[in-house]
XYZ file of C-alpha atoms in Angstrom:
332
model
C -24.795 20.065 42.480
C -22.195 18.049 39.855
C -23.361 17.588 36.863
C -20.650 18.242 34.463
C -16.619 16.733 33.966
C -14.735 19.754 34.377
C -10.354 20.352 33.633
C -8.609 21.241 35.819
C -4.699 20.611 34.974
C -2.769 19.875 31.942
C 0.555 18.637 30.983
C 2.587 17.329 28.219
C 6.265 15.236 27.501
C 8.268 15.339 24.876
C 10.968 12.694 24.722
C 14.289 14.886 24.187
C 14.950 13.103 20.552
C 14.548 15.109 17.347
C 15.037 13.092 13.856
C 14.972 16.599 11.634
C 13.518 16.226 7.680
C 18.307 17.114 6.599
C 17.956 12.905 8.983
C 15.857 12.003 7.430
C 16.681 12.515 3.793
C 20.001 10.662 4.301
C 18.223 7.890 4.485
C 15.394 8.086 2.050
C 14.031 9.706 -0.754
C 13.075 12.824 0.142
C 13.780 15.953 0.453
C 13.628 18.791 3.627
C 12.204 21.243 0.951
C 9.544 18.132 0.107
C 8.023 17.673 3.503
C 8.081 21.157 4.595
C 5.201 21.227 1.140
C 3.709 18.411 2.150
C 3.348 18.097 5.436
C 4.277 21.957 7.217
C 7.095 19.710 9.417
C 10.874 20.395 10.070
C 10.797 17.964 12.998
C 9.811 15.069 15.291
C 9.996 13.498 17.895
C 11.619 10.545 19.212
C 11.826 7.667 21.928
C 14.503 6.242 22.952
C 14.547 2.701 21.627
C 14.601 1.433 24.868
C 11.675 4.518 26.288
C 7.962 2.715 26.294
C 4.801 4.555 25.908
C 3.716 4.288 29.691
C 6.821 5.793 30.235
C 6.046 9.003 28.155
C 2.811 8.976 29.287
C 3.671 8.693 33.257
C 5.198 11.704 32.738
C 3.094 13.222 31.077
C 0.508 11.884 33.911
C 2.620 13.616 36.216
C 3.480 17.383 34.801
C -0.764 17.031 34.854
C -1.134 15.635 38.417
C 1.152 17.940 39.166
C -1.359 21.595 38.340
C -4.052 19.630 39.349
C -6.502 21.041 41.866
C -7.808 17.441 43.162
C -5.511 14.684 44.817
C -8.389 12.428 44.347
C -7.764 10.482 40.566
C -9.908 7.340 41.399
C -10.019 6.327 36.799
C -5.924 6.792 34.631
C -7.111 6.442 30.570
C -4.534 5.854 28.156
C -5.475 6.630 24.755
C -3.415 5.349 22.600
C -2.570 2.653 19.452
C 1.315 2.027 20.452
C 0.530 0.614 23.764
C 3.410 -1.348 25.444
C 2.565 -5.076 24.930
C -0.608 -6.272 23.543
C -1.982 -7.739 27.962
C -1.644 -6.065 29.958
C -3.417 -2.124 28.971
C -1.149 0.058 28.810
C -3.238 2.413 31.791
C -2.445 0.387 34.637
C 1.230 0.406 34.627
C 1.193 3.972 34.301
C -1.482 4.184 37.612
C 1.548 2.124 38.826
C 3.632 4.220 38.182
C 2.407 7.506 39.612
C 1.159 5.615 43.090
C -2.441 5.827 41.898
C -2.690 2.321 44.116
C -6.273 0.350 43.583
C -7.308 3.574 40.264
C -10.066 2.052 37.771
C -8.217 1.741 34.917
C -7.996 0.847 31.314
C -7.019 1.907 27.530
C -9.048 3.833 24.538
C -7.490 1.789 20.481
C -9.405 4.732 19.028
C -6.647 5.567 16.521
C -5.840 9.723 16.161
C -9.977 10.086 17.846
C -8.760 7.624 20.808
C -8.614 11.962 22.821
C -10.823 12.708 21.463
C -13.042 9.153 22.331
C -11.566 9.037 25.775
C -12.848 12.072 26.679
C -16.221 11.426 26.234
C -15.422 8.793 27.824
C -14.221 10.388 31.150
C -16.845 12.754 30.747
C -19.335 10.053 30.817
C -17.414 8.744 34.576
C -17.977 11.557 35.942
C -21.449 12.753 35.522
C -22.734 10.010 36.419
C -20.780 9.156 39.337
C -18.485 6.832 37.955
C -15.514 8.307 39.126
C -13.963 11.356 41.221
C -11.885 12.757 39.129
C -10.041 10.919 35.805
C -6.828 11.056 34.662
C -7.033 10.921 30.476
C -3.731 11.134 28.358
C -2.926 11.203 24.917
C -0.037 9.099 25.054
C 2.202 7.447 21.546
C 5.547 5.090 20.780
C 4.283 6.209 16.306
C 8.405 5.160 16.059
C 7.879 1.897 17.013
C 4.949 1.071 14.428
C 6.950 3.100 11.485
C 8.790 1.150 9.519
C 12.021 3.469 9.008
C 12.444 3.452 5.220
C 8.935 4.358 3.937
C 7.779 8.095 2.772
C 3.889 7.963 3.307
C 4.699 8.037 6.817
C 8.491 7.948 8.410
C 8.134 11.978 7.196
C 4.535 12.102 10.127
C 5.354 10.381 12.846
C 6.259 11.754 15.411
C 6.495 10.353 19.949
C 4.976 11.803 22.525
C 2.439 12.564 25.367
C 0.234 15.046 27.180
C -2.523 14.486 30.536
C -5.497 16.132 31.334
C -7.372 15.673 34.528
C -11.136 16.048 34.411
C -13.212 16.322 37.942
C -16.231 17.206 39.045
C -18.270 20.709 38.240
C -21.066 21.905 36.541
C -22.208 22.814 33.556
C -21.669 26.313 33.369
C -18.401 26.509 34.625
C -15.630 27.352 31.512
C -13.909 24.584 30.971
C -16.447 21.979 31.314
C -16.668 18.448 28.286
C -19.617 18.981 26.576
C -21.173 16.788 23.610
C -17.934 15.198 22.230
C -19.151 13.853 18.541
C -18.579 11.093 17.033
C -18.502 9.416 14.484
C -17.012 6.148 12.100
C -17.093 4.006 8.928
C -14.954 0.821 9.870
C -15.530 -0.059 5.752
C -12.732 2.172 5.830
C -10.359 0.450 7.661
C -7.339 -0.080 4.639
C -7.117 3.745 5.511
C -4.474 3.365 7.570
C -3.277 0.202 9.510
C -0.633 -2.539 11.573
C -2.076 -6.483 9.529
C 0.255 -8.235 12.224
C -0.532 -9.356 15.900
C -3.726 -9.066 15.982
C -5.755 -12.147 15.743
C -6.948 -12.271 12.848
C -3.130 -12.083 11.412
C -1.441 -13.054 14.748
C 2.542 -13.286 15.422
C 3.908 -16.447 13.636
C 7.622 -17.219 13.509
C 6.827 -17.693 9.948
C 4.176 -14.770 9.608
C 4.206 -12.926 6.067
C 2.117 -10.190 7.196
C 3.108 -6.642 6.933
C 4.458 -5.537 10.962
C 4.258 -1.224 10.220
C 1.657 1.309 10.209
C 0.003 1.594 6.198
C -1.253 4.478 5.022
C -3.606 5.749 1.671
C -1.773 9.299 2.876
C -3.983 11.029 -1.093
C -6.909 8.947 0.223
C -7.044 10.070 4.134
C -6.281 13.151 3.629
C -9.390 13.361 1.205
C -11.728 11.337 4.394
C -9.811 13.641 7.328
C -11.043 17.043 5.937
C -14.402 15.896 5.105
C -15.011 13.926 8.154
C -13.139 16.545 10.798
C -15.326 19.393 8.376
C -18.677 17.757 9.092
C -18.428 16.792 12.703
C -17.804 20.339 13.198
C -20.472 21.127 11.809
C -22.409 18.665 14.047
C -20.609 19.505 17.057
C -21.417 24.010 16.319
C -24.922 23.197 15.630
C -25.244 21.464 18.443
C -23.775 24.605 20.703
C -26.622 27.025 18.475
C -23.078 28.849 17.115
C -21.346 30.063 13.834
C -17.705 29.639 12.884
C -17.734 33.203 13.961
C -17.756 31.901 17.363
C -14.781 30.309 16.791
C -11.491 31.654 18.606
C -9.259 28.733 17.901
C -9.500 25.476 15.373
C -7.471 22.941 18.037
C -7.329 20.009 15.307
C -5.760 16.920 15.264
C -1.725 17.779 14.303
C -2.364 14.580 11.323
C -1.422 17.910 8.460
C -0.403 21.662 8.104
C -2.672 20.860 4.737
C -5.024 19.348 6.719
C -5.874 21.776 8.890
C -5.857 24.945 6.876
C -8.462 22.899 4.303
C -10.205 22.031 7.094
C -10.269 25.673 8.507
C -10.935 27.320 4.624
C -13.981 24.735 4.323
C -15.609 25.579 8.465
C -14.664 29.552 6.864
C -12.012 29.951 9.934
C -9.202 32.652 9.832
C -5.809 30.430 9.315
C -4.955 32.509 11.758
C -6.958 30.432 13.752
C -6.355 27.284 13.269
C -3.251 25.941 15.900
C -0.812 24.522 14.209
C 1.147 22.086 16.524
C 2.967 20.134 14.713
C 6.429 21.905 12.881
C 8.765 20.240 15.193
C 7.401 17.184 16.234
C 5.762 15.767 13.790
C 1.943 13.587 14.601
C 1.748 12.428 17.584
C -1.891 10.615 17.007
C -3.564 10.702 20.300
C -1.772 12.723 22.205
C -2.030 15.539 19.714
C -5.214 17.379 20.379
C -4.153 17.050 23.942
C -0.168 18.130 23.758
C -0.906 21.471 21.637
C -3.502 22.392 24.263
C -1.103 22.443 26.392
C 1.942 23.205 25.215
C -0.116 26.588 23.932
C -1.131 27.113 27.766
C 2.734 26.286 28.692
C 3.139 29.730 26.115
C 0.153 31.971 27.092
C -1.806 31.740 24.006
C -4.643 30.220 26.401
C -5.847 32.477 28.816
C -9.915 30.790 29.621
C -12.601 31.904 28.250
C -11.406 31.265 24.168
C -13.868 29.160 22.769
C -12.361 26.500 21.853
C -13.125 23.646 18.920
C -11.783 20.458 18.793
C -11.836 17.723 15.500
C -10.144 15.104 14.712
C -9.795 11.991 12.315
C -7.910 8.997 12.742
C -7.907 5.076 11.939
C -10.674 3.234 11.550
C -12.243 4.979 10.272
C -13.010 7.421 13.533
C -13.403 11.069 13.657
C -14.940 13.133 16.621
C -15.849 17.548 17.042
C -16.375 18.793 20.515
C -17.154 22.801 21.411
C -15.090 23.499 24.521
C -14.484 26.754 26.413
C -11.288 26.944 27.471
C -10.986 27.568 31.811
C -8.266 29.732 33.267
C -5.529 27.774 34.572
C -2.815 29.813 35.206
C 1.298 28.394 33.864
C 3.047 28.147 36.979
C 4.360 24.632 39.017
């Protein structure tokens, strides 16, 4: 009898466009060395101006669905900070494009922690019988909310999407989703925010407020390391595991320095911390599933690996979970 949600398939989509560090340095005061040293990023993915988040999400969803063993997906969840519109949600647009008529659909906005929040939600829906199977997508077009001349954000964020199909199964199976430890501190909302467009600062022709993402990089770095480390310790303790049992740390791909520092705090060797942002940048809610999907397609993941997933994002929000990766194969 099914008592858990299990990973059935994973896929991703990256737009063809790239902006290199050299291209970025031609318009703002920075350099390839400065960006690489501080972020580990050499280039970031860029969607076309007329390519919305829903299009990225649809392509990633299609990739995951063609790899799936199930054909009765009845729920679509899109984790995103960059929806196509304020209303309606992006998920129903994606479901329609994928031909999933009648599916339950909704978005989750928990910034870079969005995929983990979506994983907890999807798992709960399946475990309680409120969904047969779920298509969970992390998708972002951060180029739509980044001020192109902001030295603090323009070098960091990229565009992309990744999707996971979850099916009913048992808690004993590889790929089963266990406890996802989530937390937040609303007092830290100003660490990363976009002020314009909500009910407090609605859009108006004479709007004086900033419509772009603004981020306190130093404070975000400090809180990200602290909160991701704490949530990882909590997740490992819940599973009665130590860091030695972790085959791969898959953290939100915010910054290579943050990833290395979290690994160091957890006493996980650097070679067991997945770094997947060099050529795509920080893709926010898409970064964890994107890193997993690309590792799967490179055959770096073969099944049976103990993964520690963790994220920190605006809100502030954070989370972590332990996942034993299933044997999915690479074909299709």
